[in-house]
Amino acid sequence: MKIALLGMGTVGTGVYEIINEEKGNYFANAQEKVNIKKVLVRDKTKKRKLDVSEDLLTDSFDEILEDQEIEAVIFAMGGMEPEYSYMKDAMRNKKHVITANKAVVSEYLDTLLKLAEENNVMFLFEASVGGGIPIITSLKETLKINRIDEIKGILNGTSNFILSKMSSEGRDFDDVLKEAQELGFAEADPSADVDGFDVSRKLAILSSLAFGCHIKDEDIYKRGIREVSKSDMEMFDNLGYVLKYLAHSKMDDGKYCATVEPVLLSSKNIMSNVNEEFNIVSIHGNIIGELQFYGKGAGKNATANAVVGDLLYIINNSERRDDIILDKTVENKKLDIFQGKYYLRVDIKNHEEFKKIIDMIDETSRVKKMMVEKSQIFVVTEELRAYTVNDLAQRIADMGNELFYARIVQ
Amino acid sequence: MKIALLGMGTVGTGVYEIINEEKGNYFANAQEKVNIKKVLVRDKTKKRKLDVSEDLLTDSFDEILEDQEIEAVIFAMGGMEPEYSYMKDAMRNKKHVITANKAVVSEYLDTLLKLAEENNVMFLFEASVGGGIPIITSLKETLKINRIDEIKGILNGTSNFILSKMSSEGRDFDDVLKEAQELGFAEADPSADVDGFDVSRKLAILSSLAFGCHIKDEDIYKRGIREVSKSDMEMFDNLGYVLKYLAHSKMDDGKYCATVEPVLLSSKNIMSNVNEEFNIVSIHGNIIGELQFYGKGAGKNATANAVVGDLLYIINNSERRDDIILDKTVENKKLDIFQGKYYLRVDIKNHEEFKKIIDMIDETSRVKKMMVEKSQIFVVTEELRAYTVNDLAQRIADMGNELFYARIVQ
């Protein structure tokens, strides 16, 4: 099979290496069947780490599109446009599409799946969620027999690195973020990682497949990790909890909630030991119960492995099938389905504020534990609905008090 | 597709329910394609929980064998014979075989795979390892691109239950075993679970696939968990370790080791939080790095889910492929590849014994930590080879001193 590769960044290079350099195992046997005929790059003259023959390089997507021999196109580019248009053009020209691009997949999944069906080609996107973890394939397989009603995941390495470091070294958010930026683990603008946009797209893709309807980034409630402090981390340690940035969606009787927010896990929870660049995804099926999948969530080789896995699927399956259909009618209940005990920390300046805050908390919830230290109140509440806590937090924030809160998931 | 089901025990009942009672999700759509035509049972007149039509029941395997309409046979029976003969007969009669029977698979994998190839039928055994965890499928997929050099797993619910309980409740082995037996979690003869034979068969199957050669139960070093005591458990807690009964195999340059033994994991290790009936399997590939898979290791629904998953694979794939070939030449180095720090506890009766034991340990290893309490010595050694420690332990045991030791895996 002749294919084209779009992009020669980290993932593109990894894909090229696995296919052409026999780093792999059984894939070497399929060598004769896979031939990268064209590589699309922005600048053909750019010096590259990898020695790619000049004949392969092109800066014209049309050249790939019009090449009848090319049966599949691998998208190893991260933007929204022209990637989305290119994907549609490729499928209209009867080429299979494989992509690692979570932005396009989460936003246009429904359209792209339909286009694949209309043109009798495959649209595969294993690498768009969880790097090397075979979560899309596993989710599809589980769905053949199960209804899935819950997804939980740690799906962002940068935020996980920051929280792990803050916890193990007793440091503040800004301090660790700065280090992560210097080490190249975090972007100059860290918003995608620490405010939930990256995770949200991944959760959107997983939830869409699991619940059978197109759930987008905009349907997901997001809360960042910027407010967590060193003193919170100390308190979590004392209470036996670990703070993780969790993607969580749940379906109940045709209604769902999907959130990305910091939550507290018991230190006995498997997910509490997932650190640094590793990701984990938990899915719950009505027959199989809970399944969890753990692996490297990013990086050249792991992500490229997922891309090449999709390519092998196309090579080995001449006919399309396992079609995903996003035709269910579901209602987004925002935060309404989630509830739990909550941890809440409020900074106070004087006794008057202390009394006022305590009164506000008392009106909302029975308090299970309370600690007061220096100028901070720490509270663990009884079971509360998520929207109740959000409302309380908003009212406290409106008074000018700094605070942090997190649902306790166990 | 018309199929036969052999056995109406726990797994057989679960399979019957998923196929016939629309408990599942997408599988309901495939209903018309799957029809259980015959169910083999020992005693047709036995009263069953499940209401199975009398017309379906048979006590004659020949009746199934001779039925040309039956295309696949599901083996939900646990013994070695007649199961092995029946599997061969079924494939010779051009019927696909799906089995949950780890005893037959581990002992005859090579023969059964070859027979499947000769007869152009499929031989699938997802349910034989790890219950509902899709580990066989995931291993095959990973192997298409990766060389796999290490497998680790917690694969036995009974021993895991006993160790969890001993640890959390500070109780002795015999005491917890007795409770597990009363609760029906452990057999009257617990040997398969606590001496490693059950786990060993599962590790044999996984290692065979991963390393490309037929590794059997007899190739695996096994050590049980009967010697671990309450005082060991207390010490592990103090040291920040958790004791788990680990299946572990490793390949290094054409040589492998495979063991089932109690090992110490850091409480920060994901596997240390795997409790009760849950299983976990870790595989390490040269490209993808470490992947871990977690789920219910036993039970009606989880295991039946794996069986029905195999059935769906047969229905959806008219052609055989993904053939596993066990043709590699590998050398069994027994314990030689494993090494690590070791925990060792020896019971002593007097000062003379104390001195003697300390001398023996000193000759073998530099000691990293030592504690003496009442009439027990507790030692954590520097890095040692597994066979060195086994030899030391044997010499101490030969002197009549009770002891327990475990490799520290981190």
PDB file of C-alpha atoms in Angstrom, chain B residues 92-275:
ATOM      1  CA  ARG B  92     -10.647 -31.102  12.474  1.00  0.00           C
ATOM      2  CA  ASN B  93     -14.353 -30.811  11.737  1.00  0.00           C
ATOM      3  CA  LYS B  94     -13.771 -27.236  10.516  1.00  0.00           C
ATOM      4  CA  LYS B  95     -15.314 -25.527  13.510  1.00  0.00           C
ATOM      5  CA  HIS B  96     -13.794 -22.447  15.134  1.00  0.00           C
ATOM      6  CA  VAL B  97     -12.830 -22.907  18.787  1.00  0.00           C
ATOM      7  CA  ILE B  98     -13.180 -20.311  21.553  1.00  0.00           C
ATOM      8  CA  THR B  99     -12.029 -21.261  25.014  1.00  0.00           C
ATOM      9  CA  ALA B 100     -11.671 -19.926  28.552  1.00  0.00           C
ATOM     10  CA  ASN B 101      -9.672 -23.034  29.553  1.00  0.00           C
ATOM     11  CA  LYS B 102      -6.200 -21.913  30.642  1.00  0.00           C
ATOM     12  CA  ALA B 103      -5.038 -25.437  31.501  1.00  0.00           C
ATOM     13  CA  VAL B 104      -5.473 -26.759  27.968  1.00  0.00           C
ATOM     14  CA  VAL B 105      -4.281 -23.551  26.292  1.00  0.00           C
ATOM     15  CA  SER B 106      -1.061 -23.309  28.288  1.00  0.00           C
ATOM     16  CA  GLU B 107      -0.201 -26.986  27.836  1.00  0.00           C
ATOM     17  CA  TYR B 108      -1.113 -27.413  24.160  1.00  0.00           C
ATOM     18  CA  LEU B 109      -1.016 -23.911  22.658  1.00  0.00           C
ATOM     19  CA  ASP B 110       1.433 -24.774  19.919  1.00  0.00           C
ATOM     20  CA  THR B 111      -0.440 -27.890  18.758  1.00  0.00           C
ATOM     21  CA  LEU B 112      -3.795 -26.139  18.877  1.00  0.00           C
ATOM     22  CA  LEU B 113      -2.575 -23.125  16.885  1.00  0.00           C
ATOM     23  CA  LYS B 114      -1.113 -25.410  14.224  1.00  0.00           C
ATOM     24  CA  LEU B 115      -4.305 -27.429  14.043  1.00  0.00           C
ATOM     25  CA  ALA B 116      -6.277 -24.219  13.582  1.00  0.00           C
ATOM     26  CA  GLU B 117      -4.013 -23.226  10.721  1.00  0.00           C
ATOM     27  CA  GLU B 118      -4.217 -26.649   9.043  1.00  0.00           C
ATOM     28  CA  ASN B 119      -7.992 -26.596   9.190  1.00  0.00           C
ATOM     29  CA  ASN B 120      -8.381 -22.913   8.330  1.00  0.00           C
ATOM     30  CA  VAL B 121     -10.366 -22.163  11.468  1.00  0.00           C
ATOM     31  CA  MET B 122      -9.727 -19.755  14.336  1.00  0.00           C
ATOM     32  CA  PHE B 123      -8.540 -20.706  17.811  1.00  0.00           C
ATOM     33  CA  LEU B 124      -9.219 -17.874  20.251  1.00  0.00           C
ATOM     34  CA  PHE B 125      -8.652 -17.792  24.015  1.00  0.00           C
ATOM     35  CA  GLU B 126      -9.040 -14.225  25.335  1.00  0.00           C
ATOM     36  CA  ALA B 127     -10.955 -15.473  28.391  1.00  0.00           C
ATOM     37  CA  SER B 128      -8.145 -17.819  29.471  1.00  0.00           C
ATOM     38  CA  VAL B 129      -6.078 -14.990  31.022  1.00  0.00           C
ATOM     39  CA  GLY B 130      -7.196 -12.051  33.135  1.00  0.00           C
ATOM     40  CA  GLY B 131     -10.969 -12.588  32.890  1.00  0.00           C
ATOM     41  CA  GLY B 132     -12.482  -9.495  31.288  1.00  0.00           C
ATOM     42  CA  ILE B 133      -9.196  -7.701  30.594  1.00  0.00           C
ATOM     43  CA  PRO B 134      -8.623  -7.663  26.815  1.00  0.00           C
ATOM     44  CA  ILE B 135      -5.009  -8.697  27.302  1.00  0.00           C
ATOM     45  CA  ILE B 136      -4.608 -11.365  24.613  1.00  0.00           C
ATOM     46  CA  THR B 137      -5.997  -9.060  21.938  1.00  0.00           C
ATOM     47  CA  SER B 138      -3.922  -6.127  23.182  1.00  0.00           C
ATOM     48  CA  LEU B 139      -0.785  -8.262  23.309  1.00  0.00           C
ATOM     49  CA  LYS B 140      -1.310  -9.444  19.714  1.00  0.00           C
ATOM     50  CA  GLU B 141      -1.880  -5.871  18.545  1.00  0.00           C
ATOM     51  CA  THR B 142       1.172  -4.545  20.388  1.00  0.00           C
ATOM     52  CA  LEU B 143       3.304  -7.339  18.937  1.00  0.00           C
ATOM     53  CA  LYS B 144       2.498  -6.248  15.401  1.00  0.00           C
ATOM     54  CA  ILE B 145       4.741  -3.237  15.924  1.00  0.00           C
ATOM     55  CA  ASN B 146       6.791  -3.982  19.043  1.00  0.00           C
ATOM     56  CA  ARG B 147       9.175  -6.514  20.455  1.00  0.00           C
ATOM     57  CA  ILE B 148       7.977  -7.261  23.974  1.00  0.00           C
ATOM     58  CA  ASP B 149      10.646  -7.898  26.567  1.00  0.00           C
ATOM     59  CA  GLU B 150       8.780  -7.908  29.870  1.00  0.00           C
ATOM     60  CA  ILE B 151       5.448  -8.960  31.326  1.00  0.00           C
ATOM     61  CA  LYS B 152       4.279  -8.362  34.881  1.00  0.00           C
ATOM     62  CA  GLY B 153       0.909  -9.266  36.272  1.00  0.00           C
ATOM     63  CA  ILE B 154      -1.330  -9.786  39.255  1.00  0.00           C
ATOM     64  CA  LEU B 155      -3.450 -12.599  37.895  1.00  0.00           C
ATOM     65  CA  ASN B 156      -5.037 -14.461  40.787  1.00  0.00           C
ATOM     66  CA  GLY B 157      -7.910 -13.016  42.772  1.00  0.00           C
ATOM     67  CA  THR B 158      -7.801 -15.486  45.660  1.00  0.00           C
ATOM     68  CA  SER B 159      -4.152 -14.926  46.578  1.00  0.00           C
ATOM     69  CA  ASN B 160      -4.584 -11.199  46.048  1.00  0.00           C
ATOM     70  CA  PHE B 161      -7.590 -11.201  48.373  1.00  0.00           C
ATOM     71  CA  ILE B 162      -5.613 -13.070  51.036  1.00  0.00           C
ATOM     72  CA  LEU B 163      -2.616 -10.729  50.852  1.00  0.00           C
ATOM     73  CA  SER B 164      -4.823  -7.599  50.818  1.00  0.00           C
ATOM     74  CA  LYS B 165      -6.725  -8.821  53.865  1.00  0.00           C
ATOM     75  CA  MET B 166      -3.559  -9.845  55.761  1.00  0.00           C
ATOM     76  CA  SER B 167      -2.123  -6.415  55.124  1.00  0.00           C
ATOM     77  CA  SER B 168      -5.154  -4.270  55.888  1.00  0.00           C
ATOM     78  CA  GLU B 169      -6.309  -6.255  58.922  1.00  0.00           C
ATOM     79  CA  GLY B 170      -2.955  -7.392  60.314  1.00  0.00           C
ATOM     80  CA  ARG B 171      -3.886 -11.064  60.259  1.00  0.00           C
ATOM     81  CA  ASP B 172      -2.016 -14.320  59.660  1.00  0.00           C
ATOM     82  CA  PHE B 173      -2.091 -16.322  56.448  1.00  0.00           C
ATOM     83  CA  ASP B 174      -3.876 -19.407  57.842  1.00  0.00           C
ATOM     84  CA  ASP B 175      -6.509 -17.265  59.498  1.00  0.00           C
ATOM     85  CA  VAL B 176      -7.353 -15.303  56.318  1.00  0.00           C
ATOM     86  CA  LEU B 177      -7.200 -18.417  54.141  1.00  0.00           C
ATOM     87  CA  LYS B 178      -9.775 -20.062  56.379  1.00  0.00           C
ATOM     88  CA  GLU B 179     -12.081 -17.058  56.031  1.00  0.00           C
ATOM     89  CA  ALA B 180     -11.608 -17.038  52.253  1.00  0.00           C
ATOM     90  CA  GLN B 181     -12.532 -20.725  52.178  1.00  0.00           C
ATOM     91  CA  GLU B 182     -15.642 -20.107  54.253  1.00  0.00           C
ATOM     92  CA  LEU B 183     -16.647 -17.253  51.951  1.00  0.00           C
ATOM     93  CA  GLY B 184     -16.146 -19.483  48.897  1.00  0.00           C
ATOM     94  CA  PHE B 185     -13.281 -17.339  47.546  1.00  0.00           C
ATOM     95  CA  ALA B 186     -10.745 -20.126  48.087  1.00  0.00           C
ATOM     96  CA  GLU B 187     -10.961 -23.855  47.371  1.00  0.00           C
ATOM     97  CA  ALA B 188     -10.749 -26.525  50.062  1.00  0.00           C
ATOM     98  CA  ASP B 189      -7.382 -27.336  48.473  1.00  0.00           C
ATOM     99  CA  PRO B 190      -6.004 -23.820  47.918  1.00  0.00           C
ATOM    100  CA  SER B 191      -2.817 -24.985  46.231  1.00  0.00           C
ATOM    101  CA  ALA B 192      -3.611 -23.772  42.680  1.00  0.00           C
ATOM    102  CA  ASP B 193      -4.141 -20.259  44.039  1.00  0.00           C
ATOM    103  CA  VAL B 194      -1.532 -19.891  46.785  1.00  0.00           C
ATOM    104  CA  ASP B 195       1.267 -22.036  45.347  1.00  0.00           C
ATOM    105  CA  GLY B 196       1.202 -20.414  41.920  1.00  0.00           C
ATOM    106  CA  PHE B 197      -0.157 -23.053  39.531  1.00  0.00           C
ATOM    107  CA  ASP B 198      -3.106 -20.936  38.412  1.00  0.00           C
ATOM    108  CA  VAL B 199      -1.008 -17.828  37.785  1.00  0.00           C
ATOM    109  CA  SER B 200       1.744 -19.865  36.177  1.00  0.00           C
ATOM    110  CA  ARG B 201      -0.562 -21.123  33.419  1.00  0.00           C
ATOM    111  CA  LYS B 202      -1.685 -17.588  32.666  1.00  0.00           C
ATOM    112  CA  LEU B 203       1.896 -16.324  32.583  1.00  0.00           C
ATOM    113  CA  ALA B 204       2.813 -19.266  30.327  1.00  0.00           C
ATOM    114  CA  ILE B 205       0.167 -18.193  27.794  1.00  0.00           C
ATOM    115  CA  LEU B 206       1.148 -14.502  27.853  1.00  0.00           C
ATOM    116  CA  SER B 207       4.887 -15.248  27.678  1.00  0.00           C
ATOM    117  CA  SER B 208       4.414 -17.679  24.797  1.00  0.00           C
ATOM    118  CA  LEU B 209       2.671 -15.021  22.725  1.00  0.00           C
ATOM    119  CA  ALA B 210       5.066 -12.251  23.736  1.00  0.00           C
ATOM    120  CA  PHE B 211       8.290 -14.165  23.189  1.00  0.00           C
ATOM    121  CA  GLY B 212       7.167 -16.220  20.173  1.00  0.00           C
ATOM    122  CA  CYS B 213       7.827 -19.690  21.601  1.00  0.00           C
ATOM    123  CA  HIS B 214       5.775 -22.191  23.560  1.00  0.00           C
ATOM    124  CA  ILE B 215       6.503 -21.634  27.248  1.00  0.00           C
ATOM    125  CA  LYS B 216       4.695 -24.025  29.558  1.00  0.00           C
ATOM    126  CA  ASP B 217       3.760 -24.146  33.212  1.00  0.00           C
ATOM    127  CA  GLU B 218       6.758 -26.414  33.859  1.00  0.00           C
ATOM    128  CA  ASP B 219       9.154 -23.733  32.519  1.00  0.00           C
ATOM    129  CA  ILE B 220       8.107 -21.273  35.187  1.00  0.00           C
ATOM    130  CA  TYR B 221       9.665 -20.960  38.643  1.00  0.00           C
ATOM    131  CA  LYS B 222       6.947 -20.873  41.297  1.00  0.00           C
ATOM    132  CA  ARG B 223       7.066 -19.931  44.943  1.00  0.00           C
ATOM    133  CA  GLY B 224       3.963 -19.691  47.111  1.00  0.00           C
ATOM    134  CA  ILE B 225       2.704 -17.212  49.676  1.00  0.00           C
ATOM    135  CA  ARG B 226       2.157 -19.601  52.595  1.00  0.00           C
ATOM    136  CA  GLU B 227       5.275 -18.444  54.505  1.00  0.00           C
ATOM    137  CA  VAL B 228       4.382 -14.772  54.769  1.00  0.00           C
ATOM    138  CA  SER B 229       3.480 -13.758  58.333  1.00  0.00           C
ATOM    139  CA  LYS B 230       1.716 -10.980  60.169  1.00  0.00           C
ATOM    140  CA  SER B 231       5.074  -9.579  61.292  1.00  0.00           C
ATOM    141  CA  ASP B 232       6.248  -9.437  57.652  1.00  0.00           C
ATOM    142  CA  MET B 233       3.164  -7.440  56.764  1.00  0.00           C
ATOM    143  CA  GLU B 234       3.845  -4.943  59.553  1.00  0.00           C
ATOM    144  CA  MET B 235       7.412  -4.563  58.363  1.00  0.00           C
ATOM    145  CA  PHE B 236       6.325  -3.979  54.731  1.00  0.00           C
ATOM    146  CA  ASP B 237       4.013  -1.240  55.927  1.00  0.00           C
ATOM    147  CA  ASN B 238       6.860   0.437  57.811  1.00  0.00           C
ATOM    148  CA  LEU B 239       9.164   0.179  54.820  1.00  0.00           C
ATOM    149  CA  GLY B 240       6.552   1.601  52.405  1.00  0.00           C
ATOM    150  CA  TYR B 241       6.107  -1.625  50.467  1.00  0.00           C
ATOM    151  CA  VAL B 242       3.110  -3.735  49.506  1.00  0.00           C
ATOM    152  CA  LEU B 243       3.409  -7.515  49.017  1.00  0.00           C
ATOM    153  CA  LYS B 244       1.865  -8.817  45.804  1.00  0.00           C
ATOM    154  CA  TYR B 245       1.866 -12.243  44.197  1.00  0.00           C
ATOM    155  CA  LEU B 246       3.476 -11.357  40.901  1.00  0.00           C
ATOM    156  CA  ALA B 247       3.768 -13.176  37.608  1.00  0.00           C
ATOM    157  CA  HIS B 248       6.907 -11.849  35.947  1.00  0.00           C
ATOM    158  CA  SER B 249       8.701 -12.810  32.765  1.00  0.00           C
ATOM    159  CA  LYS B 250      11.560 -11.093  31.024  1.00  0.00           C
ATOM    160  CA  MET B 251      13.345 -11.643  27.720  1.00  0.00           C
ATOM    161  CA  ASP B 252      16.940 -10.570  27.214  1.00  0.00           C
ATOM    162  CA  ASP B 253      18.825 -11.391  24.048  1.00  0.00           C
ATOM    163  CA  GLY B 254      17.075 -14.666  23.274  1.00  0.00           C
ATOM    164  CA  LYS B 255      17.081 -15.763  26.905  1.00  0.00           C
ATOM    165  CA  TYR B 256      14.135 -15.541  29.261  1.00  0.00           C
ATOM    166  CA  CYS B 257      13.105 -16.032  32.869  1.00  0.00           C
ATOM    167  CA  ALA B 258       9.566 -16.516  34.088  1.00  0.00           C
ATOM    168  CA  THR B 259       8.546 -16.608  37.739  1.00  0.00           C
ATOM    169  CA  VAL B 260       5.521 -16.544  39.982  1.00  0.00           C
ATOM    170  CA  GLU B 261       6.537 -15.359  43.429  1.00  0.00           C
ATOM    171  CA  PRO B 262       5.647 -12.908  46.178  1.00  0.00           C
ATOM    172  CA  VAL B 263       7.401  -9.581  45.535  1.00  0.00           C
ATOM    173  CA  LEU B 264       7.470  -6.200  47.225  1.00  0.00           C
ATOM    174  CA  LEU B 265       6.209  -3.185  45.329  1.00  0.00           C
ATOM    175  CA  SER B 266       6.573   0.418  46.418  1.00  0.00           C
ATOM    176  CA  SER B 267       3.269   1.771  47.689  1.00  0.00           C
ATOM    177  CA  LYS B 268       3.688   4.353  44.883  1.00  0.00           C
ATOM    178  CA  ASN B 269       3.535   1.585  42.269  1.00  0.00           C
ATOM    179  CA  ILE B 270       0.206   1.373  40.436  1.00  0.00           C
ATOM    180  CA  MET B 271       0.101  -2.388  40.949  1.00  0.00           C
ATOM    181  CA  SER B 272       0.287  -2.006  44.723  1.00  0.00           C
ATOM    182  CA  ASN B 273      -3.277  -0.642  44.647  1.00  0.00           C
ATOM    183  CA  VAL B 274      -4.756  -3.590  42.739  1.00  0.00           C
ATOM    184  CA  ASN B 275      -6.949  -5.385  45.247  1.00  0.00           C
TER     185      ASN B 275
END
